[in-house]
Each structure stands twice: as structure tokens, then as C-alpha cells.
Coordinates of C-alpha atoms in Angstrom, one line a residue:
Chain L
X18 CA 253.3 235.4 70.4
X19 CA 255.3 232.1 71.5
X20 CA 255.2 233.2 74.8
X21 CA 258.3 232.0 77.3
X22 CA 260.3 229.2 75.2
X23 CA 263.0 227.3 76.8
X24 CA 265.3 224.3 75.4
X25 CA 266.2 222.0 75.5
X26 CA 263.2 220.1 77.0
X27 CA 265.1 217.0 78.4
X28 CA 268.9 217.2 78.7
X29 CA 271.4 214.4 80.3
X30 CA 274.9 215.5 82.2
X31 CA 277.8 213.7 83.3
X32 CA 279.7 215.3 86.4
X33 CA 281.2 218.4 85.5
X34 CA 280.2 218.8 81.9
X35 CA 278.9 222.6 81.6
X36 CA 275.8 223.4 79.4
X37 CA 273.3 226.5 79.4
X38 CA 269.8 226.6 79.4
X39 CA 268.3 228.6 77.3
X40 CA 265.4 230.8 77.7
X41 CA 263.5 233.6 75.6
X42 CA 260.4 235.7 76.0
X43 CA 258.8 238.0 72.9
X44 CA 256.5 239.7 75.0
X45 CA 259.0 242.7 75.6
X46 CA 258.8 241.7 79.4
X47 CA 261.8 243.0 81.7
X48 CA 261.6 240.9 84.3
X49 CA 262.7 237.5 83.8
X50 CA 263.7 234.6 86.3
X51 CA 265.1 231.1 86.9
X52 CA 263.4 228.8 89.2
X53 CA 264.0 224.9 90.3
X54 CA 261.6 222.7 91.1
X55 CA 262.1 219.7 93.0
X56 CA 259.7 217.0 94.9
X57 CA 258.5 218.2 98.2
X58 CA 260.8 221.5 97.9
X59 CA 258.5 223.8 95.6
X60 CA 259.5 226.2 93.2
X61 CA 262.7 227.9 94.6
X62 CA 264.7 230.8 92.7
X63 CA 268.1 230.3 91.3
X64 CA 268.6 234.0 89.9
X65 CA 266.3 236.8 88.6
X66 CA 267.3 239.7 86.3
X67 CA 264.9 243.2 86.4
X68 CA 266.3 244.1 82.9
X69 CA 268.7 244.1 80.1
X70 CA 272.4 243.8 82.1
X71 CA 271.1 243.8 85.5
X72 CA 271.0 240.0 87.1
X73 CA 271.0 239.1 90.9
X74 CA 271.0 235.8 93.1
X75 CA 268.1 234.4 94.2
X76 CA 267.8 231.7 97.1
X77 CA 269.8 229.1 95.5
X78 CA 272.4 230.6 92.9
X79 CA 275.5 227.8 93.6
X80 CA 276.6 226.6 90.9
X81 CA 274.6 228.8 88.7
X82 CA 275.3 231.7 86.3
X83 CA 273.1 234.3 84.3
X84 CA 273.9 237.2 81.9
X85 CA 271.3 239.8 80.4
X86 CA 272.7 241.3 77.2
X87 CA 269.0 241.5 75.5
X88 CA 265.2 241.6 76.7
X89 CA 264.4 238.9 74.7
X90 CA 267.0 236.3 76.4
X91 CA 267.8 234.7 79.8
X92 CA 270.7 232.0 79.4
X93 CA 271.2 229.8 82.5
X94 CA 274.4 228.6 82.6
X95 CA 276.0 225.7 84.6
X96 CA 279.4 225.8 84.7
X97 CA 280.2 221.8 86.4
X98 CA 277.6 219.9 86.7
X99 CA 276.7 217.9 89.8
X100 CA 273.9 215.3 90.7
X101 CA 272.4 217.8 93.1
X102 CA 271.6 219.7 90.3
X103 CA 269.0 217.2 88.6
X104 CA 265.5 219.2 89.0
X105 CA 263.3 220.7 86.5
X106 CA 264.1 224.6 85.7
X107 CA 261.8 226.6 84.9
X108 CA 262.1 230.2 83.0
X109 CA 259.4 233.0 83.8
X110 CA 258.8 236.5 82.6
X111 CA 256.6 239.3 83.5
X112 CA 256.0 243.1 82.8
X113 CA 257.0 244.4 85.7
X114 CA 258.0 243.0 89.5
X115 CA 254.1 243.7 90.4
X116 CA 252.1 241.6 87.4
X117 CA 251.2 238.4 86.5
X118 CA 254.8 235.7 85.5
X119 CA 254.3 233.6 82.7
X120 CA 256.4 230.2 82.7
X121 CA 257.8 228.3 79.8
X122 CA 257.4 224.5 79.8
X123 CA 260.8 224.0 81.9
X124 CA 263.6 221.9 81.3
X125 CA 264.0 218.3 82.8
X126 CA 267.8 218.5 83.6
X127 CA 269.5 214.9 84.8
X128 CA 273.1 214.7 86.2
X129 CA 274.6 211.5 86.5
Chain N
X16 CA 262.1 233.7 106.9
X17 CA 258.8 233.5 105.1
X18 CA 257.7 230.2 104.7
X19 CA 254.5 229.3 102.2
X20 CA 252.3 226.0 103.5
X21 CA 249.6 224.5 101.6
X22 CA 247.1 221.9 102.9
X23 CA 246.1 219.3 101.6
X24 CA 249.2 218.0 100.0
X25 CA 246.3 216.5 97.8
X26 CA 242.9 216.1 97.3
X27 CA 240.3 214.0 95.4
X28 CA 236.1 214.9 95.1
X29 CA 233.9 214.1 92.6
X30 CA 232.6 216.3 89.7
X31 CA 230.5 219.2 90.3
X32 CA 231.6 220.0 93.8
X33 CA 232.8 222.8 95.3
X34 CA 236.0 223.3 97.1
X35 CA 238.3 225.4 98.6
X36 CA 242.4 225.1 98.6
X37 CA 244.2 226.6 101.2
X38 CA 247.6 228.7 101.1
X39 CA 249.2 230.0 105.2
X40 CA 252.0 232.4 104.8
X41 CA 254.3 233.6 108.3
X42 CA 255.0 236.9 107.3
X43 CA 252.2 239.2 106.6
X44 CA 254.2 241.9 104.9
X45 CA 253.6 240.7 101.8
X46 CA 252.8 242.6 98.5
X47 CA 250.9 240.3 96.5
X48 CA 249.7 236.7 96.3
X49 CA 249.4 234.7 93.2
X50 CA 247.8 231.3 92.6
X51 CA 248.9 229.1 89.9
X52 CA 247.8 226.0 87.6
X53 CA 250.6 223.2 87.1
X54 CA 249.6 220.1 84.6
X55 CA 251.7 217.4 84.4
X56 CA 254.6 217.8 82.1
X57 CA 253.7 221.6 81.8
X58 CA 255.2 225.0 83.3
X59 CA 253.1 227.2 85.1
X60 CA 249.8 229.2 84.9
X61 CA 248.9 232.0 86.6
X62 CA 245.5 231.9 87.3
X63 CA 245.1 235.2 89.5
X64 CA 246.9 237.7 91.6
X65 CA 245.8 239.8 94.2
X66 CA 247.8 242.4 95.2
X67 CA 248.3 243.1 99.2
X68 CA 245.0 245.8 99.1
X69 CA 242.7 243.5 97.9
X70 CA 240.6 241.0 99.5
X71 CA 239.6 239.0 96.4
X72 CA 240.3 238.3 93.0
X73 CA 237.3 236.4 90.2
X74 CA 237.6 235.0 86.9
X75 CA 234.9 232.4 86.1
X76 CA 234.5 229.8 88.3
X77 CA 237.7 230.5 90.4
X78 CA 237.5 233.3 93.5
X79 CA 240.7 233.9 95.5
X80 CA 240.5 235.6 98.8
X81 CA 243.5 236.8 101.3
X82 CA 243.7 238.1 104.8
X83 CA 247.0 239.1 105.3
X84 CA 246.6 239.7 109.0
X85 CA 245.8 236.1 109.5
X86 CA 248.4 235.1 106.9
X87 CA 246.0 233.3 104.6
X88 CA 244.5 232.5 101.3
X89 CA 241.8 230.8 99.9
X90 CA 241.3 229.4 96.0
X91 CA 237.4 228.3 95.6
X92 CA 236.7 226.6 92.9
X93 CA 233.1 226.4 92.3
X94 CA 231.2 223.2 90.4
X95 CA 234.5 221.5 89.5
X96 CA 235.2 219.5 86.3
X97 CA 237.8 216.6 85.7
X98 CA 239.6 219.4 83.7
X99 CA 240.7 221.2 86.9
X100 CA 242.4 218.4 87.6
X101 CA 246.1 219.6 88.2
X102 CA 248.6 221.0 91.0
X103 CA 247.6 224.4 92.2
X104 CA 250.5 226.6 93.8
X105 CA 250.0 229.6 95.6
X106 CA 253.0 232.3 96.3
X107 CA 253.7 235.8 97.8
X108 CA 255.8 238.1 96.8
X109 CA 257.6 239.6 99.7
X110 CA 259.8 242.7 97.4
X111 CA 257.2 244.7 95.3
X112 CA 258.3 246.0 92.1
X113 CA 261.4 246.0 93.2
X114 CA 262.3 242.3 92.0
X115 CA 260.9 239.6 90.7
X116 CA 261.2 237.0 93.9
X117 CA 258.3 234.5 94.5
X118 CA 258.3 232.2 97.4
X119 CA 256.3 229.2 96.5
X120 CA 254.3 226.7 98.7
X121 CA 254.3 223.2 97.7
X122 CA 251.2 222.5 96.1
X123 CA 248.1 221.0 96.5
X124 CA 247.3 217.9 93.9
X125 CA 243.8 218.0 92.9
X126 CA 241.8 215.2 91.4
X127 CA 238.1 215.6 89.7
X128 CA 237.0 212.3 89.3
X129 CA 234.4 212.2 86.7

């Protein structure tokens, strides 16, 4: 199994370019969730989905979309990029709300 | 609003001691707690969970503990090698199976020096 997988691993924006990040799990996990990481803030979540076409917000969702059409996939999409939006995202997974996440490697997003 | 503190921020000893990383949480309602391994570069490990019934959790040289009354957890790590060098994470899930939120605390750096 490859696990979580996430790409691209280092992307560049301008202001207000849109882009998605992608994410994928082959572990047949239903849970699956996008999380932010950013110095001296932790991990916080951006949006979390508890199956195939069911997605909710997390803490931080502006400026954020998600969709859900498979198990296997997770886009993140950003629809106009803004500066406060440079972080590192991370993509997890797990079986069920109550077990173990696994995390891809993350994406190191910069907006300029 | 739950908020997750670890303490130290970061913390250095030298190979082959033993130590303990703390995790505080304000709300005890909590249904698990999960400690995690981040290396530089890397996404996240999960090292182990305990759910909100436990005390503690053990694999190999790590043991996990948690008093949710007190709103705390401890990660041991017994005889320590430069490999455990990395940021360890701790966070609770408040929701159950119900979601998949985790509130995260902000880490504790550890360095093994050889």
C-alpha cells in the first residue's frame, strides 16, 4: 500500500490564482481530513469528510473547498489564493472517527 | 473551547535517558488522545492512542498515560536514542466516531544528543 499520497510537494501562487491539492488514500479508509500547519499555531483543520459525498468545515474552512465523489480521493481546492494561506497542508485518513489517522507527507504551499 | 498545551516547547538530553513529555488539555470530555511523531520535512506518525477508558497505552520503549480528570497526558520514553529525535504532538479528539476532528497541541522538539 502507498499509504496517504499528496501532490504536489512544493507549490508557488501568485494572489488569486486557484489550484487544488490533491490527496489519495488506498487503504479503503472513510474518514479523511485536511489540516494546516503553521509555526507556533499547531495543526488546525480546514475540512474533514466521514465518507464518499459527505464533507463538513472544520476550524478554519475560509477560503477552502472539498468534494468527496470517491473513497480513494480528497481534493482541496483553493479558489483565490491569498498570502495568509502559505502553510504546509497536510492530508490524513483513518478507518473510522475512533482509530489511529495516517498523514501523507503534506504540501508546502507559498502565496506571494 | 478546548485548548491543547504542551511543555517544553523543546527539549535536549543526552542518549540513554529517560524522559517524559507532557500534554494538558481544558476540557476533560474527551474521547481519545493520540500522540504523534513529526520528522523534519515529513507528515505525521501516530505513535499511540488511548481511547478515554484507558489509562495507558505501550509499544516498545514508548508508554503513554492519561488522567482525564486532571486533563493530562504523559509520553515516556524510556533509554532514548538520537533516532527519537523529532517533534512529538499530542491531540484529543473531542467528537467520537462521529467525525474526524483533532485538536492538536503545539509540539514539543526533542533532541537526543549522541
Amino acid at each position: 500500500n502507498a499509504g496517504v499520497t499528496q501532490t504536489p510537494k512544493f507549490q508557488v501562487l501568485k494572489t488569486g490564482q486557484s489550484m487544488t491539492l490533491q490527496c489519495a488514500q488506498d487503504m479503503n479508509h472513510e474518514y479523511m481530513s485536511w489540516y494546516r500547519q503553521d509555526p507556533g499555531m499547531g495543526l488546525r483543520l480546514i475540512h474533514y469528510s466521514v465518507g464518499a459525498g459527505i464533507t463538513d468545515q472544520g476550524e478554519v474552512p475560509n477560503g477552502y473547498n472539498v468534494s468527496r465523489s470517491t473513497t480513494e480521493d480528497f481534493p482541496l481546492r483553493l479558489l483565490s489564493a491569498a498570502p495568509s494561506q502559505t502553510s504546509v497542508y497536510f492530508c490524513a485518513s483513518s478507518p473510522t472517527g475512533l482509530e489511529k489517522q495516517f498523514f501523507g507527507p503534506g504540501t508546502r504551499l507559498t502565496v506571494l | 473551547k478546548q485548548e491543547v498545551t504542551q511543555i517544553p516547547a523543546a527539549l535536549s538530553v543526552p542518549e540513554g535517558e529517560n524522559l517524559v513529555l507532557n500534554c494538558s488539555f481544558t476540557d476533560s470530555a474527551i474521547y481519545n488522545l493520540q500522540w504523534f511523531r513529526q520528522d523534519p520535512g515529513k507528515g505525521l506518525t501516530s505513535l499511540l492512542l488511548i481511547q478515554s477508558s484507558q489509562r495507558e497505552q505501550t509499544s516498545g520503549r514508548l508508554n503513554a498515560s492519561l488522567d482525564k480528570s486532571s486533563g493530562r497526558s504523559t509520553l515516556y520514553i524510556a533509554a532514548s536514542q538520537p533516532g527519537d529525535s523529532a517533534t512529538y504532538l499530542c491531540a484529543v479528539d473531542l467528537y467520537g466516531g462521529a467525525t474526524n476532528k483533532l485538536i492538536f497541541g503545539t509540539g514539543t522538539l526533542l533532541a537526543v544528543q549522541p
